[in-house]
mmCIF file of C-alpha atoms in Angstrom:
data_model
loop_
_atom_site.group_PDB
_atom_site.id
_atom_site.type_symbol
_atom_site.label_atom_id
_atom_site.label_comp_id
_atom_site.label_asym_id
_atom_site.label_seq_id
_atom_site.Cartn_x
_atom_site.Cartn_y
_atom_site.Cartn_z
ATOM 1 C CA MET A 1 -59.363 -7.571 -40.888
ATOM 2 C CA SER A 2 -59.507 -5.755 -37.545
ATOM 3 C CA TYR A 3 -56.614 -3.735 -36.296
ATOM 4 C CA GLU A 4 -56.002 -6.702 -33.564
ATOM 5 C CA GLN A 5 -55.947 -9.226 -36.355
ATOM 6 C CA GLU A 6 -53.560 -7.205 -38.670
ATOM 7 C CA PHE A 7 -51.180 -6.464 -35.873
ATOM 8 C CA LEU A 8 -51.013 -10.175 -34.791
ATOM 9 C CA GLN A 9 -50.512 -11.325 -38.283
ATOM 10 C CA GLU A 10 -47.700 -8.670 -38.752
ATOM 11 C CA PHE A 11 -46.077 -9.637 -35.261
ATOM 12 C CA GLU A 12 -46.080 -13.262 -36.121
ATOM 13 C CA ALA A 13 -44.609 -12.796 -39.257
ATOM 14 C CA TRP A 14 -41.835 -10.595 -37.671
ATOM 15 C CA VAL A 15 -41.197 -13.369 -34.967
ATOM 16 C CA LYS A 16 -40.750 -15.967 -37.701
ATOM 17 C CA THR A 17 -38.245 -13.762 -39.393
ATOM 18 C CA GLN A 18 -36.405 -13.207 -36.067
ATOM 19 C CA VAL A 19 -36.175 -16.989 -35.813
ATOM 20 C CA MET A 20 -34.967 -17.518 -39.114
ATOM 21 C CA ILE A 21 -32.257 -14.659 -38.912
ATOM 22 C CA ASN A 22 -31.083 -16.113 -35.459
ATOM 23 C CA GLU A 23 -30.974 -19.647 -36.649
ATOM 24 C CA MET A 24 -28.693 -18.508 -39.343
ATOM 25 C CA ALA A 25 -26.447 -16.532 -37.016
ATOM 26 C CA LEU A 26 -26.361 -19.222 -34.523
ATOM 27 C CA LYS A 27 -24.970 -21.609 -37.129
ATOM 28 C CA GLU A 28 -22.517 -19.106 -38.535
ATOM 29 C CA SER A 29 -21.247 -18.402 -34.910
ATOM 30 C CA GLN A 30 -20.919 -21.994 -34.201
ATOM 31 C CA ALA A 31 -19.048 -22.574 -37.421
ATOM 32 C CA VAL A 32 -16.626 -19.542 -36.597
ATOM 33 C CA TYR A 33 -15.778 -20.886 -33.125
ATOM 34 C CA GLU A 34 -15.239 -24.432 -34.480
ATOM 35 C CA ALA A 35 -12.842 -23.107 -37.218
ATOM 36 C CA ASP A 36 -10.976 -20.555 -35.312
ATOM 37 C CA GLN A 37 -11.706 -21.189 -31.723
ATOM 38 C CA ASP A 38 -12.739 -17.448 -31.295
ATOM 39 C CA GLU A 39 -14.220 -16.878 -28.028
ATOM 40 C CA ARG A 40 -16.335 -13.869 -29.280
ATOM 41 C CA ALA A 41 -17.961 -16.226 -31.790
ATOM 42 C CA LYS A 42 -18.533 -18.717 -28.808
ATOM 43 C CA GLU A 43 -20.274 -15.936 -26.743
ATOM 44 C CA ALA A 44 -22.185 -14.590 -29.930
ATOM 45 C CA ALA A 45 -23.590 -18.001 -30.231
ATOM 46 C CA ILE A 46 -24.806 -18.146 -26.732
ATOM 47 C CA ARG A 47 -26.696 -14.909 -27.327
ATOM 48 C CA TYR A 48 -28.323 -15.928 -30.405
ATOM 49 C CA GLU A 49 -29.391 -19.385 -28.921
ATOM 50 C CA SER A 50 -31.098 -17.388 -25.986
ATOM 51 C CA ARG A 51 -32.809 -15.029 -28.494
ATOM 52 C CA LEU A 52 -33.714 -18.070 -30.658
ATOM 53 C CA ASP A 53 -35.472 -19.756 -27.685
ATOM 54 C CA ALA A 54 -37.308 -16.740 -26.756
ATOM 55 C CA TYR A 55 -38.548 -16.150 -30.377
ATOM 56 C CA GLN A 56 -39.440 -19.877 -30.384
ATOM 57 C CA PHE A 57 -41.364 -19.596 -26.995
ATOM 58 C CA ILE A 58 -43.370 -16.518 -28.539
ATOM 59 C CA GLN A 59 -44.108 -18.735 -31.800
ATOM 60 C CA GLY A 60 -45.602 -21.522 -29.320
ATOM 61 C CA LYS A 61 -47.910 -18.743 -27.913
ATOM 62 C CA PHE A 62 -49.193 -18.032 -31.345
ATOM 63 C CA GLU A 63 -49.737 -21.754 -31.958
ATOM 64 C CA ASN A 64 -51.742 -21.699 -28.568
ATOM 65 C CA TYR A 65 -53.792 -18.744 -29.916
ATOM 66 C CA LYS A 66 -54.563 -20.440 -33.241
ATOM 67 C CA ALA A 67 -55.577 -23.765 -31.108
ATOM 68 C CA GLY A 68 -57.840 -21.655 -28.828
ATOM 69 C CA LYS A 69 -55.849 -22.389 -25.816
ATOM 70 C CA ASP A 70 -55.489 -19.764 -22.844
ATOM 71 C CA PHE A 71 -52.583 -17.331 -22.981
ATOM 72 C CA HIS A 72 -50.906 -18.843 -20.192
ATOM 73 C CA ASP A 73 -50.853 -22.237 -21.239
ATOM 74 C CA VAL A 74 -47.387 -23.253 -21.556
ATOM 75 C CA PRO A 75 -46.408 -24.105 -25.502
ATOM 76 C CA ASP A 76 -44.772 -27.317 -26.407
ATOM 77 C CA LEU A 77 -41.271 -26.593 -26.604
ATOM 78 C CA GLY A 78 -39.955 -30.139 -26.954
ATOM 79 C CA THR A 79 -36.745 -30.860 -24.876
ATOM 80 C CA LYS A 80 -34.039 -29.110 -24.395
ATOM 81 C CA THR A 81 -30.445 -30.689 -23.646
ATOM 82 C CA PHE A 82 -27.843 -28.646 -21.906
#
């Protein structure tokens, strides 16, 4: 395996881990806010959701790469409701 392939593989695994961590942290922050109405938990949830969106965007780039698409093709992110 070339250096580039190994790097991409490790980076993809790291991004996957970050998605799992931020999903868990988002759920916990939301639960704390719902239980205690703690504004700090609400702000933390917003930060975790933003990070999660960014990591999921990067995951989409990896999917494009695996599908042979161009780097600048926009990954399919689904619909986001605000």
